[in-house]
């Protein structure tokens, strides 16, 4: 034990003697780890958030396509889906939602019509005020949007609509910041008000949501709907998972590609370790051997030095990446991976990474770094002391 | 010597300690998040899709999974167009082919 502690003490002292080089190596490693780990953390968190929410969306969404673009669904289309009844279809909901360009924001807000039979929201979802009442010309909006528009609960707001036919809506509540990731840019109002704002006729809807009692039958139900309404576009819930994986995978890939220079720097650092020892270090090893250090002792000291540098670099890198993404909200990085919305959600992300994954990342950094230092350490350890001292 | 050995042990222990600290923080955040899951799903149920309110460079695409199946759009300033030939979900080609065959037979 004493021998081990002595060797460890010697390795620590040796690193301190070459403090500049050790610090440069650890900092370079930390920087590369921060960059790569933060992209992985952010992508994982966004993907997981979108994926978890998939359970709440309808099993099938039916859209009408006209001239390659989405057109409003007609009442006759809804009737065609409804009759004759399709087995395992639980409900068919024509939905009224869409976008409204707000000049004050120079961006679009999402207007969602809430049907009158929709159950009221859990009060925890409302940060301030209450949920809307049907027929009272009320609205609930994302807190980020309310902040951007400069409105508070109790204010009346005349949103732009065709010929300003839509009534002014009273803000009765704001969504909690916990749902900001989904509702930052949303205005939820009565379905009739949404139709007035979006210019939808009574017999029109944006799309049709189909809920199933057995989601496994989504493909069969989708086929039946396409048979009845040829040319419609069916979005199945399962496909959304693939869309999210594609979107976030692609974005993180682009950002990772942009960070190749940093990764090259990491490889250069590793190469520096592999390329051998300087004359000073060789001399030091020769003296060690002359005073009684064995080959295995020298090898061990060099490995411990590498382990300490890699371990400190990886620890600082992972800590910086984690705090950047989850404590500081990935300032600067988030728009590159997440998107460029005009009204940006401010909700903190939920980390998906666990201890096993963190250890895997840590070992992926430390392992190769230490492995690369074995060969030069071995070369140094088998040096003839007299030859090394002569230079 | 003891001081140096202790410093060495601390340096080696820094990585496992950091990993444990971060995983504990991640775990506690996941637990808090899970407690709010039902409330979050109730809000998402009202929305057009579970797409995050992040949007693309094309600001009309708030819910890219549901929209613009045939339109090219940019994912962000100066980024390569990720979908030059259309959206991520393709149109129902099989069904359209089938329909075309039925139409020819009529």
XYZ file of C-alpha atoms in Angstrom, chain A residues 5-6 8-9 12-13 46 49-50 52-54 56-57 63 65 68-70 93 95 97 99 106 108 110 112 114 118-122 124-125 131 175 178-186 207 223 226 230-233 235 239-240 243-244 246 248 250-251 254 307-308 311-312 314-315 318-319 322 326-327 338-345 349-355 358-359 366, chain B residues 1-27 29-71 73-77 79-83 87-92 94-96 98-99 102:
184
model
C 0.881 5.720 -2.302
C 4.522 6.666 -2.890
C 0.937 8.137 -6.651
C 2.635 10.954 -4.728
C 1.267 13.973 -8.663
C 4.513 15.821 -7.995
C -35.344 17.380 -26.530
C -39.526 15.422 -24.186
C -41.181 15.247 -27.601
C -42.945 11.340 -23.986
C -45.707 13.707 -25.104
C -46.632 11.431 -27.998
C -51.286 12.491 -25.595
C -51.702 12.953 -29.327
C -55.431 15.828 -43.464
C -54.372 17.413 -49.562
C -49.908 19.046 -52.830
C -50.741 21.307 -49.934
C -52.830 20.812 -46.852
C -62.716 15.029 -33.601
C -60.067 20.212 -34.961
C -56.326 25.240 -35.132
C -51.454 30.114 -37.247
C -43.196 39.637 -36.448
C -46.808 33.468 -35.890
C -50.584 29.020 -32.754
C -56.030 26.318 -30.860
C -60.849 24.097 -27.502
C -63.146 19.309 -23.382
C -62.512 18.650 -19.652
C -60.946 21.611 -17.784
C -57.191 21.657 -17.337
C -55.422 20.658 -14.146
C -51.139 23.017 -12.007
C -50.943 23.601 -15.768
C -58.822 27.753 -17.580
C -49.875 28.202 -19.104
C -43.591 23.534 -16.996
C -45.507 23.179 -20.254
C -43.685 26.021 -21.978
C -41.876 23.580 -24.242
C -45.232 22.753 -25.829
C -47.362 25.822 -25.238
C -44.970 28.791 -25.366
C -46.576 30.203 -28.532
C -50.118 28.899 -28.037
C -57.710 18.328 -39.656
C -55.965 2.159 -44.726
C -57.581 6.312 -47.240
C -58.402 8.861 -51.479
C -55.652 11.448 -51.499
C -55.847 12.282 -47.830
C -52.676 12.278 -45.778
C -50.211 10.934 -39.874
C -44.572 7.874 -37.394
C -44.159 10.945 -35.192
C -39.952 12.215 -37.338
C -38.515 13.325 -33.992
C -34.877 12.184 -37.762
C -33.034 15.821 -33.745
C -30.059 15.429 -38.201
C -29.658 18.645 -36.256
C -24.930 19.038 -38.275
C -5.097 8.782 -15.789
C -5.090 11.905 -13.601
C -9.836 12.035 -15.436
C -9.660 15.715 -14.454
C -13.254 14.506 -18.519
C -14.732 15.492 -15.133
C -18.815 16.694 -18.345
C -19.574 19.111 -15.521
C -24.206 19.386 -17.954
C -29.450 21.897 -17.839
C -28.568 24.729 -15.471
C -33.757 23.079 -31.258
C -34.984 25.575 -33.833
C -35.431 29.236 -34.577
C -38.862 30.014 -33.252
C -39.924 33.640 -32.905
C -41.409 32.899 -29.482
C -38.933 30.677 -27.804
C -39.864 28.433 -24.847
C -34.899 20.693 -20.038
C -35.086 17.374 -18.232
C -31.853 15.381 -18.371
C -32.198 11.855 -19.694
C -28.630 10.869 -18.962
C -28.051 8.381 -16.095
C -25.012 7.191 -14.148
C -22.135 9.193 -17.791
C -19.622 6.496 -16.849
C -10.187 8.308 -20.203
C 4.439 12.750 0.602
C 1.060 12.254 2.257
C -0.225 15.538 0.925
C 0.787 14.683 -2.631
C -0.733 11.208 -2.416
C -3.961 12.722 -1.074
C -3.989 15.216 -3.947
C -3.502 12.347 -6.393
C -6.351 10.353 -4.861
C -8.590 13.447 -5.011
C -7.719 13.975 -8.694
C -8.523 10.348 -9.529
C -11.740 10.457 -7.494
C -12.860 13.691 -9.176
C -14.357 11.928 -12.208
C -16.475 9.344 -10.337
C -17.571 12.030 -7.858
C -18.622 14.373 -10.680
C -20.497 11.593 -12.455
C -22.360 10.613 -9.289
C -23.241 14.247 -8.548
C -24.552 14.835 -12.084
C -26.527 11.593 -12.180
C -28.143 12.433 -8.824
C -29.156 15.863 -10.110
C -30.491 14.300 -13.344
C -32.445 11.729 -11.333
C -35.027 16.421 -12.141
C -36.532 13.357 -13.830
C -38.591 12.579 -10.703
C -39.936 16.155 -10.570
C -40.705 15.983 -14.282
C -42.516 12.646 -13.913
C -44.754 14.060 -11.148
C -46.016 16.672 -13.619
C -46.401 14.206 -16.507
C -50.201 13.859 -16.369
C -50.681 17.637 -16.299
C -48.314 18.049 -19.239
C -50.095 15.374 -21.290
C -53.458 17.070 -20.635
C -52.119 20.290 -22.157
C -50.540 18.469 -25.114
C -53.878 16.726 -25.741
C -55.339 20.155 -26.569
C -52.579 20.983 -29.033
C -52.352 19.966 -32.679
C -49.386 17.668 -32.072
C -46.698 16.877 -29.540
C -44.151 18.874 -31.530
C -42.135 21.162 -29.282
C -42.725 24.909 -29.577
C -39.359 25.336 -31.240
C -40.278 25.712 -34.874
C -37.932 25.795 -37.810
C -36.387 28.628 -39.748
C -39.629 28.681 -41.680
C -41.778 30.253 -39.026
C -45.065 28.899 -40.307
C -43.893 25.383 -39.511
C -44.763 25.228 -35.840
C -45.755 21.563 -36.138
C -43.442 20.195 -38.828
C -44.649 16.647 -38.297
C -48.129 17.556 -39.516
C -47.476 20.114 -42.193
C -46.246 20.962 -45.638
C -45.726 17.461 -46.987
C -44.468 18.684 -50.339
C -42.830 21.978 -49.510
C -38.189 24.510 -46.075
C -35.047 25.655 -44.415
C -34.158 24.361 -40.985
C -32.332 27.485 -39.905
C -30.313 30.409 -41.199
C -28.237 25.580 -42.802
C -28.598 23.074 -45.629
C -32.194 22.330 -46.498
C -32.953 19.076 -44.691
C -36.000 18.177 -46.729
C -41.583 16.437 -45.471
C -40.370 13.636 -43.266
C -43.584 11.659 -43.646
C -44.166 10.580 -47.201
C -47.593 10.650 -48.849
C -49.547 7.362 -48.914
C -49.368 2.582 -51.906
C -52.910 3.749 -51.374
C -52.677 6.187 -54.278
C -54.099 1.178 -55.523
C -56.621 3.912 -56.213
C -59.015 0.864 -59.425
